[in-house]
mmCIF file of C-alpha atoms (C1' of nucleotides) in Angstrom:
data_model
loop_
_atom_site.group_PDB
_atom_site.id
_atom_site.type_symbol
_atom_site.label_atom_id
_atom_site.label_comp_id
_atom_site.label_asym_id
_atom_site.label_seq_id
_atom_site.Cartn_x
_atom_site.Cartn_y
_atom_site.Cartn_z
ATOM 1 C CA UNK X 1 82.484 125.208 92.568
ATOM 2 C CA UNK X 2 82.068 128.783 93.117
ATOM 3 C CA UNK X 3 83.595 131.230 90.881
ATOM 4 C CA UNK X 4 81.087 134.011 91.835
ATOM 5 C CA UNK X 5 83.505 137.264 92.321
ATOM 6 C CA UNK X 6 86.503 138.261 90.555
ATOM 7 C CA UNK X 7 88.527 137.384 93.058
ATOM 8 C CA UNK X 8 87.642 133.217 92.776
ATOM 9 C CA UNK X 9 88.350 133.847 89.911
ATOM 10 C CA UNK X 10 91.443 135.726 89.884
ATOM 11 C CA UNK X 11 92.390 132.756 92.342
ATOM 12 C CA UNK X 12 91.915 129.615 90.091
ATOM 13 C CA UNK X 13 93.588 131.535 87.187
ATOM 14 C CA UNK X 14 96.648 132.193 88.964
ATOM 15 C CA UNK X 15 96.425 128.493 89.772
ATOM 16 C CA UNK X 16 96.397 127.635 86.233
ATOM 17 C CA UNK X 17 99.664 130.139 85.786
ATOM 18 C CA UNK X 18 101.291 128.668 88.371
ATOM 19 C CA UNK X 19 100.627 125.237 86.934
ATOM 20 C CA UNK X 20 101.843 125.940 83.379
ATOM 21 C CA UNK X 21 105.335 127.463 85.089
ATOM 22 C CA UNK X 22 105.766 123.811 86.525
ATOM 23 C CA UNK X 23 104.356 124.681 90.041
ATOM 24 C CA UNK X 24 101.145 123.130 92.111
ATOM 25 C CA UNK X 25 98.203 124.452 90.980
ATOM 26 C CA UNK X 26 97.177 124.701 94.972
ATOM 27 C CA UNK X 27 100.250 126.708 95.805
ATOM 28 C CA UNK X 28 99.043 129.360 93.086
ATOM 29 C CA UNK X 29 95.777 129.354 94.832
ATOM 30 C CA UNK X 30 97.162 130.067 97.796
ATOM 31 C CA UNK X 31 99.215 132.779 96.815
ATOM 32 C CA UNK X 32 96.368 134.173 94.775
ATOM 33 C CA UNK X 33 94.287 134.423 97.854
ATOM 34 C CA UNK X 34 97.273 135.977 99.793
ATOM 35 C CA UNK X 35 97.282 138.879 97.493
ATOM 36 C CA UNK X 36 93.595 139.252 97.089
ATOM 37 C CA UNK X 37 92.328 138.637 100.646
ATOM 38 C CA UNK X 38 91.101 140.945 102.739
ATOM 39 C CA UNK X 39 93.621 141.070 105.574
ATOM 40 C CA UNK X 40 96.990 140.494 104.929
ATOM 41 C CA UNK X 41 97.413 137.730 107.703
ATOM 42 C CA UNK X 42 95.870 134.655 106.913
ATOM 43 C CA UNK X 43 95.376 131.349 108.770
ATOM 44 C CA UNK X 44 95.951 128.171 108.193
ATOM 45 C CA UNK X 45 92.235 127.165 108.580
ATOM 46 C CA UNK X 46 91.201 130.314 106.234
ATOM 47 C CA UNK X 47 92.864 129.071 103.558
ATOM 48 C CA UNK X 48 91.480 125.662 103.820
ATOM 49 C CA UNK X 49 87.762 126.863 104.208
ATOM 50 C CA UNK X 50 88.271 129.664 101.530
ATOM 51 C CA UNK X 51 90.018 127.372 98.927
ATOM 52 C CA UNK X 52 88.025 124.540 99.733
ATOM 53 C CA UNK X 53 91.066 122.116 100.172
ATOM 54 C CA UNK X 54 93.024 119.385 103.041
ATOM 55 C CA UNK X 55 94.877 120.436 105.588
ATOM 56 C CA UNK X 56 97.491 118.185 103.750
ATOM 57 C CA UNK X 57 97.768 119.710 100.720
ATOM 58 C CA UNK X 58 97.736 123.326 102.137
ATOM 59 C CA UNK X 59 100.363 122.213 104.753
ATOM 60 C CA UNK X 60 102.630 121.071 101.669
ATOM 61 C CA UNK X 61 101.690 123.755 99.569
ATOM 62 C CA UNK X 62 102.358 126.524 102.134
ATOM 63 C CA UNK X 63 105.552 125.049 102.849
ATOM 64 C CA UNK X 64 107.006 125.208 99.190
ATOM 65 C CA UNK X 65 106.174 128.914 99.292
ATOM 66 C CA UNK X 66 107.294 129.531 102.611
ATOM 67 C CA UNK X 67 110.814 128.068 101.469
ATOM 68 C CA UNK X 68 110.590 129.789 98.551
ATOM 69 C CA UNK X 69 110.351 133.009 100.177
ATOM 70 C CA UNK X 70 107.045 134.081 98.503
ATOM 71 C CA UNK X 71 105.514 133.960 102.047
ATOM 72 C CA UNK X 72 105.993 134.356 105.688
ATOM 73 C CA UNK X 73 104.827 133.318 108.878
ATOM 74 C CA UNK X 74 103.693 135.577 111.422
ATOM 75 C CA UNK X 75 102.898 134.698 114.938
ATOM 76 C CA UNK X 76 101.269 136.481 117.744
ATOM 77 C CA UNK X 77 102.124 136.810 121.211
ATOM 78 C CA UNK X 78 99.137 134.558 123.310
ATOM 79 C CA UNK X 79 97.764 132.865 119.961
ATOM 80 C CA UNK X 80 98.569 129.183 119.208
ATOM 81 C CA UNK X 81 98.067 129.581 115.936
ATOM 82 C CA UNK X 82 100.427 131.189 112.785
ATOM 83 C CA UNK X 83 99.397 133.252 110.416
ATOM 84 C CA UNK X 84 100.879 133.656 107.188
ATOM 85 C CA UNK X 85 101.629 136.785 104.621
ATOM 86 C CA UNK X 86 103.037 137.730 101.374
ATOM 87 C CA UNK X 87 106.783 138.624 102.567
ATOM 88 C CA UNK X 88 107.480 141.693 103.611
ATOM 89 C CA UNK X 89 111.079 142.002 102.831
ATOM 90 C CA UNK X 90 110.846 139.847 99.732
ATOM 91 C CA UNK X 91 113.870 139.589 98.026
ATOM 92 C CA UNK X 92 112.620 139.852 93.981
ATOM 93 C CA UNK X 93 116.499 140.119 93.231
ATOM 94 C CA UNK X 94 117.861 136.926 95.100
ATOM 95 C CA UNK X 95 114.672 135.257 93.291
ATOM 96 C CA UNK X 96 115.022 136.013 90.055
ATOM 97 C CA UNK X 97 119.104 135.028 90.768
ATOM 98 C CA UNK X 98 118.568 131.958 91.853
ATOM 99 C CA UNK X 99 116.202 131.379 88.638
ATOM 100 C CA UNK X 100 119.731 131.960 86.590
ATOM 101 C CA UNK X 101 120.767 128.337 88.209
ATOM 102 C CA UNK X 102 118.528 126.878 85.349
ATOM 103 C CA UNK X 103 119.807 128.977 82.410
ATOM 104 C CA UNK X 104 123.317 127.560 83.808
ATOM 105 C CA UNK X 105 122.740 123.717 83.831
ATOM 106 C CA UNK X 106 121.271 124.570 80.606
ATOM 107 C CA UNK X 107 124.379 125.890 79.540
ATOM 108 C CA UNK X 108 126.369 123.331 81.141
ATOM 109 C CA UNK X 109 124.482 121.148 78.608
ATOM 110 C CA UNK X 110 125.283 122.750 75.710
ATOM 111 C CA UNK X 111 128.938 122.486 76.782
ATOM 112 C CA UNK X 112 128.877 118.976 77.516
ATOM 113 C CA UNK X 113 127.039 118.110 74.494
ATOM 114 C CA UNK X 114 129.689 120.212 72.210
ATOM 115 C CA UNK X 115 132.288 118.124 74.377
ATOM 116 C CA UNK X 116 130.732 114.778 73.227
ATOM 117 C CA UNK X 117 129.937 115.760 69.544
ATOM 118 C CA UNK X 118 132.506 113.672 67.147
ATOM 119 C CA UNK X 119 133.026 116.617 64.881
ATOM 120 C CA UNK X 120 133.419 119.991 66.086
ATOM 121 C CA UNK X 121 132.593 121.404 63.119
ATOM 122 C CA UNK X 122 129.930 120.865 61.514
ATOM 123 C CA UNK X 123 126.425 122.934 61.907
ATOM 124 C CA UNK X 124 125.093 121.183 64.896
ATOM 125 C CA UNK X 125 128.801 122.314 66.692
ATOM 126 C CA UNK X 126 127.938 125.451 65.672
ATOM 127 C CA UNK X 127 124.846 125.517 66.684
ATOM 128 C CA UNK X 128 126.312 124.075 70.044
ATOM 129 C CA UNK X 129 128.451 127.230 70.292
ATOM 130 C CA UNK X 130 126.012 129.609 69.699
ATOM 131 C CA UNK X 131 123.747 128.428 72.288
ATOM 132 C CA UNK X 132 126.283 128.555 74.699
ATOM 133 C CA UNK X 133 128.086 131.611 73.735
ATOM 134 C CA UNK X 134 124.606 133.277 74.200
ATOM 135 C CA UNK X 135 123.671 131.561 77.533
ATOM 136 C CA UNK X 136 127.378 133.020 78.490
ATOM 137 C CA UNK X 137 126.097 136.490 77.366
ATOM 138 C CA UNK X 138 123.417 136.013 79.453
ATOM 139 C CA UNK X 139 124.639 134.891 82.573
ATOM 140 C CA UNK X 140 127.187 137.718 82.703
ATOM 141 C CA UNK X 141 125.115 140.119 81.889
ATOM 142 C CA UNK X 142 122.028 139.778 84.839
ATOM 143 C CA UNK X 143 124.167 140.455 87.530
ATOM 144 C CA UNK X 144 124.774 144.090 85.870
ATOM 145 C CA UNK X 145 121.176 144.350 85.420
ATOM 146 C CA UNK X 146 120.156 143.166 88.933
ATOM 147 C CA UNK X 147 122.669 145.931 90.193
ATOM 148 C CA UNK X 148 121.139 148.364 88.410
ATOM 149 C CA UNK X 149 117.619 147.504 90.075
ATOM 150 C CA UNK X 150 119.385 147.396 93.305
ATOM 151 C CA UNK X 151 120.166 151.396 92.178
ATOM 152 C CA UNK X 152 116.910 152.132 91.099
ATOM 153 C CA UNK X 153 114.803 150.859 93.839
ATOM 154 C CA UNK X 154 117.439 152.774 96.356
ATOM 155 C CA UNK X 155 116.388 156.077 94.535
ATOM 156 C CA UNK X 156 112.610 155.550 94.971
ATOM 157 C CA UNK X 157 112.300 153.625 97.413
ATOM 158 C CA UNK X 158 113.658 155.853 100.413
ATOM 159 C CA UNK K 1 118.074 100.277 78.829
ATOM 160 C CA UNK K 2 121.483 100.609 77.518
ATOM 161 C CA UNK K 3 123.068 103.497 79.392
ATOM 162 C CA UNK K 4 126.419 102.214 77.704
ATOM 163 C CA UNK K 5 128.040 105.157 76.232
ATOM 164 C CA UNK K 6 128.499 108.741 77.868
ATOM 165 C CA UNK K 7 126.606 109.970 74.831
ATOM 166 C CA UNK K 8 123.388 107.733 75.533
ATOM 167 C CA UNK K 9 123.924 109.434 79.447
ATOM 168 C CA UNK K 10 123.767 112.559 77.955
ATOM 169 C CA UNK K 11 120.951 111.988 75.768
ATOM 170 C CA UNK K 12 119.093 110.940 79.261
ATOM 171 C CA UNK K 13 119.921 113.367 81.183
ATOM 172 C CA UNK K 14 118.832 115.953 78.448
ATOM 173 C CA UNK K 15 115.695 114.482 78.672
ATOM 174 C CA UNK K 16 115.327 114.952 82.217
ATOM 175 C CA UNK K 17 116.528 118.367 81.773
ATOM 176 C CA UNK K 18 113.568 119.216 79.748
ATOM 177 C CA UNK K 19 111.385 117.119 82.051
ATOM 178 C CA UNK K 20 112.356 119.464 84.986
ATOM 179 C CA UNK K 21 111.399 122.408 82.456
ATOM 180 C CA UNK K 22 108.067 121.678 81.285
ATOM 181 C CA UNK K 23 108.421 119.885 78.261
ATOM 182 C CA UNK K 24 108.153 116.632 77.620
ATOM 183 C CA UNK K 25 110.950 114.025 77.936
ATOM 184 C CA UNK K 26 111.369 112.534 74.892
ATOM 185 C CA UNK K 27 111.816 116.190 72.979
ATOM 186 C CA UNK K 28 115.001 116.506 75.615
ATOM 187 C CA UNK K 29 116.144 113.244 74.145
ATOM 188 C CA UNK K 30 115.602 113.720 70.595
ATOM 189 C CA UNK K 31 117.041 117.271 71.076
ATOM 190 C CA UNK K 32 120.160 115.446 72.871
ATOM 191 C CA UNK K 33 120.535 112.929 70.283
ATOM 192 C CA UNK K 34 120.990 116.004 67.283
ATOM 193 C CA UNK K 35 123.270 117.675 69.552
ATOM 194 C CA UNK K 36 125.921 114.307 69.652
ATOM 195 C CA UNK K 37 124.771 112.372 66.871
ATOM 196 C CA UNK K 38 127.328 111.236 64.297
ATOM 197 C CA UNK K 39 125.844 112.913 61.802
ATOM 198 C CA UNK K 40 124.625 116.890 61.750
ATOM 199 C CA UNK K 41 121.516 114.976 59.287
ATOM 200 C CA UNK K 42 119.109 112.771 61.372
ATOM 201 C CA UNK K 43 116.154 110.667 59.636
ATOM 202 C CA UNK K 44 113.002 110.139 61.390
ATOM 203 C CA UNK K 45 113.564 106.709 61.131
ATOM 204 C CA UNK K 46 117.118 106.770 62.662
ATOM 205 C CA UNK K 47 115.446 108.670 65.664
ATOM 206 C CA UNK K 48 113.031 105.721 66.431
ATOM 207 C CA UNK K 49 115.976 102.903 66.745
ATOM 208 C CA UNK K 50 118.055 104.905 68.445
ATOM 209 C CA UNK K 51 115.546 106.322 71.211
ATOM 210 C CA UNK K 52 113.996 103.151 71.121
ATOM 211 C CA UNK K 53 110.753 105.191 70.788
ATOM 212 C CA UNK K 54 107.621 104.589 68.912
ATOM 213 C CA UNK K 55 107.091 106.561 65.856
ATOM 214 C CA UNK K 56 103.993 108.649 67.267
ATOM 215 C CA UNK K 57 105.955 109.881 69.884
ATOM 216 C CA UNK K 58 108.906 111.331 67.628
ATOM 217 C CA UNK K 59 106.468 112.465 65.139
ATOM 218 C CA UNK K 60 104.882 114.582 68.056
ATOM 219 C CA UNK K 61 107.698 115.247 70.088
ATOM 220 C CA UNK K 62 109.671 116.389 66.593
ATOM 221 C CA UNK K 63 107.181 118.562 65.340
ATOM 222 C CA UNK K 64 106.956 120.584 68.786
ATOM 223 C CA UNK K 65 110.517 121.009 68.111
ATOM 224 C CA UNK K 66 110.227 122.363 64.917
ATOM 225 C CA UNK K 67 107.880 124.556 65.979
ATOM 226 C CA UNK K 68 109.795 126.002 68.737
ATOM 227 C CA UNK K 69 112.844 126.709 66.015
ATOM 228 C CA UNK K 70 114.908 124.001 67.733
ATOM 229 C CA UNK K 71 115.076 122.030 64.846
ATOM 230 C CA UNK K 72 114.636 122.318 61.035
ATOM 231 C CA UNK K 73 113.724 119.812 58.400
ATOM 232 C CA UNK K 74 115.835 119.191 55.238
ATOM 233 C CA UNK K 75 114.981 117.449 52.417
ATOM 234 C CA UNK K 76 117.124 116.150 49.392
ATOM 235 C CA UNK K 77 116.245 115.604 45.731
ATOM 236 C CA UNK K 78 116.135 112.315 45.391
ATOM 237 C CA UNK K 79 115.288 111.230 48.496
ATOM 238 C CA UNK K 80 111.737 110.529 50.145
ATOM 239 C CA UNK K 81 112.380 111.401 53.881
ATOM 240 C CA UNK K 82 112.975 114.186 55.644
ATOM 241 C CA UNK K 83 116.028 114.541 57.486
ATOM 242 C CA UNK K 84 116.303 116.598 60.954
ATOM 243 C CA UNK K 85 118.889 118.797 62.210
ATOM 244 C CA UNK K 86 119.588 121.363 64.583
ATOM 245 C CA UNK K 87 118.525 124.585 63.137
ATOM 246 C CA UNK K 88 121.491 126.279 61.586
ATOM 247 C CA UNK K 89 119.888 129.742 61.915
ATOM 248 C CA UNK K 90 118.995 129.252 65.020
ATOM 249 C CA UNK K 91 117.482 132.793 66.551
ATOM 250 C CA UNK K 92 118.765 132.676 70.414
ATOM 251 C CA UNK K 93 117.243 136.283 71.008
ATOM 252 C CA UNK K 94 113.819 135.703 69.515
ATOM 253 C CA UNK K 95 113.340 132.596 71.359
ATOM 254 C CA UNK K 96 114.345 134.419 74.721
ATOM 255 C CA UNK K 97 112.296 137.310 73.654
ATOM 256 C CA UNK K 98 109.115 134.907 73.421
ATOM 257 C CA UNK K 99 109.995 133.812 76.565
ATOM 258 C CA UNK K 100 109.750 137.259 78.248
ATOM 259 C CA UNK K 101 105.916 136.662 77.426
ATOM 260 C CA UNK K 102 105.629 134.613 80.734
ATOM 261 C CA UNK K 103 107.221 137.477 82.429
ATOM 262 C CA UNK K 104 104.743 139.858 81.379
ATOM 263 C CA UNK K 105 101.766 137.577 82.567
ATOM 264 C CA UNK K 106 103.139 136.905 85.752
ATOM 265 C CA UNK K 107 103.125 141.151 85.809
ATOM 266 C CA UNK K 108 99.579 141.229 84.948
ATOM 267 C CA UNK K 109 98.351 138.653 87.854
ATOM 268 C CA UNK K 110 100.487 141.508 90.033
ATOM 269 C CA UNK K 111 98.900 144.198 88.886
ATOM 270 C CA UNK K 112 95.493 142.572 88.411
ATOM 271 C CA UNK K 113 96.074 141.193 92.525
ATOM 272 C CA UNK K 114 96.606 144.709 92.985
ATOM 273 C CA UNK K 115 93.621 146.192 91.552
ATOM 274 C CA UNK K 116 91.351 143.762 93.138
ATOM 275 C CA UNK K 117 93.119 143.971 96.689
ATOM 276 C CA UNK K 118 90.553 145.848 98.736
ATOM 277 C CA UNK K 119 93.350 147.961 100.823
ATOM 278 C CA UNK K 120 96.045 149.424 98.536
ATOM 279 C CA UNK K 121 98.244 150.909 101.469
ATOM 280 C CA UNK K 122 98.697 147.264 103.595
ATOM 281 C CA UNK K 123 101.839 145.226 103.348
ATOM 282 C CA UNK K 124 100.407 142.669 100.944
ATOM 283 C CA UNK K 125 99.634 145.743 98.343
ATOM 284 C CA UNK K 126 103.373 146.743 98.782
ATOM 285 C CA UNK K 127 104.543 142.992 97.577
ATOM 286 C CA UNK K 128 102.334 143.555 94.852
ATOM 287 C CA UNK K 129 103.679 146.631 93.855
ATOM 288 C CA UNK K 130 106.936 145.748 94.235
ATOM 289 C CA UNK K 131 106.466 142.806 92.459
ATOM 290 C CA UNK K 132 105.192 144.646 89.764
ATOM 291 C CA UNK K 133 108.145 147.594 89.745
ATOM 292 C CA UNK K 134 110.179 144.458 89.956
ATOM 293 C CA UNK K 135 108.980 142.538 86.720
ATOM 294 C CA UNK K 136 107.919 145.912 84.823
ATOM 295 C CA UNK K 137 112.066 146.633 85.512
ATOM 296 C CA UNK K 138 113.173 143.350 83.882
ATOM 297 C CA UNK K 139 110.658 143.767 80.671
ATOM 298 C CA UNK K 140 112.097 147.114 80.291
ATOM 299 C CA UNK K 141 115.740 146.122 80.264
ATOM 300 C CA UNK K 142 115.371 143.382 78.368
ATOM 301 C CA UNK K 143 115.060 144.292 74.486
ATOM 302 C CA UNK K 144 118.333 146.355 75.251
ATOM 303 C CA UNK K 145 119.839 143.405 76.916
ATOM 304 C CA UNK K 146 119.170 141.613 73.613
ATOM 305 C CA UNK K 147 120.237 144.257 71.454
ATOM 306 C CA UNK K 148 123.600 144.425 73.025
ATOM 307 C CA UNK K 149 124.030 140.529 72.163
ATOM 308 C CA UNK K 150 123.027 141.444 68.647
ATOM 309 C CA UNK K 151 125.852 143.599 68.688
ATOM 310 C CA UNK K 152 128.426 141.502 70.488
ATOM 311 C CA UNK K 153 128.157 138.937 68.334
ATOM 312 C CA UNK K 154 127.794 140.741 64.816
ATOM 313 C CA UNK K 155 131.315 141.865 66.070
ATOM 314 C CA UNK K 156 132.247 138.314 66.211
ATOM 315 C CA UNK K 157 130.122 136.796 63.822
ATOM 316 C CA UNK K 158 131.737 137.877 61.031
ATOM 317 C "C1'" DT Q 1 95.244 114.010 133.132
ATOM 318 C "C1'" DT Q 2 92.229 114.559 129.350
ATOM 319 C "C1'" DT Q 3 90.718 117.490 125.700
ATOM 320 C "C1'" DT Q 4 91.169 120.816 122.197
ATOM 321 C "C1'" DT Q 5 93.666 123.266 118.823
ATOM 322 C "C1'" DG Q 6 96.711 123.613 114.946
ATOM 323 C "C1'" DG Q 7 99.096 121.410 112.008
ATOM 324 C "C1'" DT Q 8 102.077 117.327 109.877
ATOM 325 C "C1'" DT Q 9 102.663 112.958 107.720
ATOM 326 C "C1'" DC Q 10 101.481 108.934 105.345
ATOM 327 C "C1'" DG Q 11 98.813 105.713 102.395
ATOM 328 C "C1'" DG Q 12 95.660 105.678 98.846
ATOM 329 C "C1'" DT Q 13 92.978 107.642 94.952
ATOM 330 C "C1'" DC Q 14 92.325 110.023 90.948
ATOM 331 C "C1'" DA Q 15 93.416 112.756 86.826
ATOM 332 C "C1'" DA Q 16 96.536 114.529 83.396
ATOM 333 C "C1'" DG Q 17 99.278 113.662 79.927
ATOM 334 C "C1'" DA Q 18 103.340 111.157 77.886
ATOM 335 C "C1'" DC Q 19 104.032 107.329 75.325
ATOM 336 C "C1'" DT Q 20 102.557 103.133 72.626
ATOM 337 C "C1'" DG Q 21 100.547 100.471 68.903
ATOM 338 C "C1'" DA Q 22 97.579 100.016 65.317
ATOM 339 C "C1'" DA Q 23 95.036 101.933 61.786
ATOM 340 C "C1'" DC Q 24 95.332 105.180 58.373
ATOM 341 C "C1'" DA Q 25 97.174 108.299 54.623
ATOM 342 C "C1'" DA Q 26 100.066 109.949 50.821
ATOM 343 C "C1'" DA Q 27 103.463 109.493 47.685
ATOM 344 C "C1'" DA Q 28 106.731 106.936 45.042
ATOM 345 C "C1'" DC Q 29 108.018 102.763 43.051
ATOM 346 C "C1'" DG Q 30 107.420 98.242 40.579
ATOM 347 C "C1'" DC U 1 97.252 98.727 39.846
ATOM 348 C "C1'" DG U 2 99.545 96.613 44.353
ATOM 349 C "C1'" DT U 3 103.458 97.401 47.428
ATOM 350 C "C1'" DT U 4 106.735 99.886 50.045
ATOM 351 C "C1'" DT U 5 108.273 103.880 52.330
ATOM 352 C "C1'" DT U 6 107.543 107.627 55.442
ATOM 353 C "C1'" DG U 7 105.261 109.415 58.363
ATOM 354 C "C1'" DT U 8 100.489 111.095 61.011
ATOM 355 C "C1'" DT U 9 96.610 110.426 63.959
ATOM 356 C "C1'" DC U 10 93.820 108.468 67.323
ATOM 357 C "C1'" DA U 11 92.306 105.329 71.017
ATOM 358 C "C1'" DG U 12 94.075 103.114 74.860
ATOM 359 C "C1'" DT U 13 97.587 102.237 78.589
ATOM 360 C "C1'" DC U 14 100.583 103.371 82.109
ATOM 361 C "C1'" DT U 15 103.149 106.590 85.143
ATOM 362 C "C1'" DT U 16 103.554 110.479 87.789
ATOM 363 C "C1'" DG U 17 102.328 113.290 91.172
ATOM 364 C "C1'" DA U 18 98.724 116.432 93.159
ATOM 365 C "C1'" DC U 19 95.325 116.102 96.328
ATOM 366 C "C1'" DC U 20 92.481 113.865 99.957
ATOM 367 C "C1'" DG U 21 91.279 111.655 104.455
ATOM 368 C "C1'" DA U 22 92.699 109.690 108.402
ATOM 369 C "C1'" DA U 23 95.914 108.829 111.723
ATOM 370 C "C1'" DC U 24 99.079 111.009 114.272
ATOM 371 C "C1'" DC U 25 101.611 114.498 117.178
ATOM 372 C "C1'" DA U 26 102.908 118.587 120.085
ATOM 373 C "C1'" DA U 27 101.491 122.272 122.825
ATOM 374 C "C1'" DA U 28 98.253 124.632 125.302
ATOM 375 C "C1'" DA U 29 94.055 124.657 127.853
ATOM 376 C "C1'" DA U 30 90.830 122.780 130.998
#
DNA sequence: TTTTTGGTTCGGTCAAGACTGAACAAAACG
DNA sequence: CGTTTTGTTCAGTCTTGACCGAACCAAAAA
């Protein structure tokens, strides 16, 4: 138990954050120590040592965020072994996108639910409606707003 | 486990819904039971027999839903219990705005990562920079994503 | 071939927390 | 008063799933 620097503990605290948004606490670790380490290519058997943990649970962990996208491997021409990184070419728009899936099946709840209600109009309907007619709002309106990043990081970013 | 009616389905499912998003399973059933209940009225009581639930866990599970603004209490003169419903003035913007919140702590473990990152020019700093542009992008856009639902559906609202 | 390296997979353990039941409270009723 | 109604709270149980260790495997090295 070793929470000497601010990094350790910049590491377990993402852990906790990535716990409380429904994630491993392990695969926050290990994308705490990704951003905090000091190379940006890490090993497999660094992250065990430096997070203290099994091979097992690193090997699952680092898989979630590899297919994810949060991180990628990197090998090297006469080593056996891979290294892994924070994504170069992450893709924060196709992320946050794909996060929209959940505000739809929410939606798609709402729908249903206003589908099965015996009256249609009483308060809980309405309240039915509402929901949805705002989780419509939203859904058509993120695209537009993920454009305009797609603008924006053009501009600055070449 | 009577899974009889398309209704009791959906009152599952809801609660696997919530399940999937952090919150407990029985709030996704009692919210899914308001939502295609007979009545827009619901007693505490009524909840128990029909969730075949104990009465702690509805009194707990109920009162996190009242807190979030899901649901709102009414009581009539006369009467000794409280009755539940879906909340007729139900805020859709301020509960999405309070969700932002998690946003803006992800973008402080970003920026934090950054500042502790001992080189600021590698790849790894450029995720976390870009990370950060990213989220600091969505928190700006945001309230005015909001404020153009507030005026979409004052339009329509009345 | 055997050994070493680098990692995966699988069975079991352990902890967190959702749910239960029972004891408790408060308020109205008789 | 005692009893009933309407919940709340708290200690205990039970489930889920994260994590561990050990067995396993593939590829390279020796």
């Amino acid at each position: 138990m070793s929470l000497d620097t601010e990094r350790d503990r910049f590491i377990e605290e993402n852990g906790l954050l990535f716990e409380k948004l429904g994630v491993t606490r392990m695969s926050g670790r290990i994308l705490g120590y990704l951003m905090v380490a000091e190379k940006e290519n890490v090993s497999f058997n660094e992250l065990t040592e430096a997070l203290k943990a099994s091979k097992s649970s690193i090997s699952t962990n680092l898989k979630m965020l590899l297919q994810i996208g949060f991180v990628k491997p990197l090998t090297l021409p006469g080593e056996r072994k891979t290294y892994y990184m924070l994504s170069p070419d992450m893709d924060w728009r196709a992320y946050f996108a794909q996060r929209l899936e959940m505000i739809n099946i929410m939606n798609n709840m709402f729908k249903k639910g206003l589908s099965l209600r015996p009256s249609k109009e009483d308060n809980a309907a309405k309240w039915l409606r509402e929901a949805s007619e705002f989780y419509d709002f939203i859904i058509e309106e993120f695209p537009a707003m993920l454009r305009r990043w797609e603008e924006k990081s053009k501009q600055s970013g070449r």
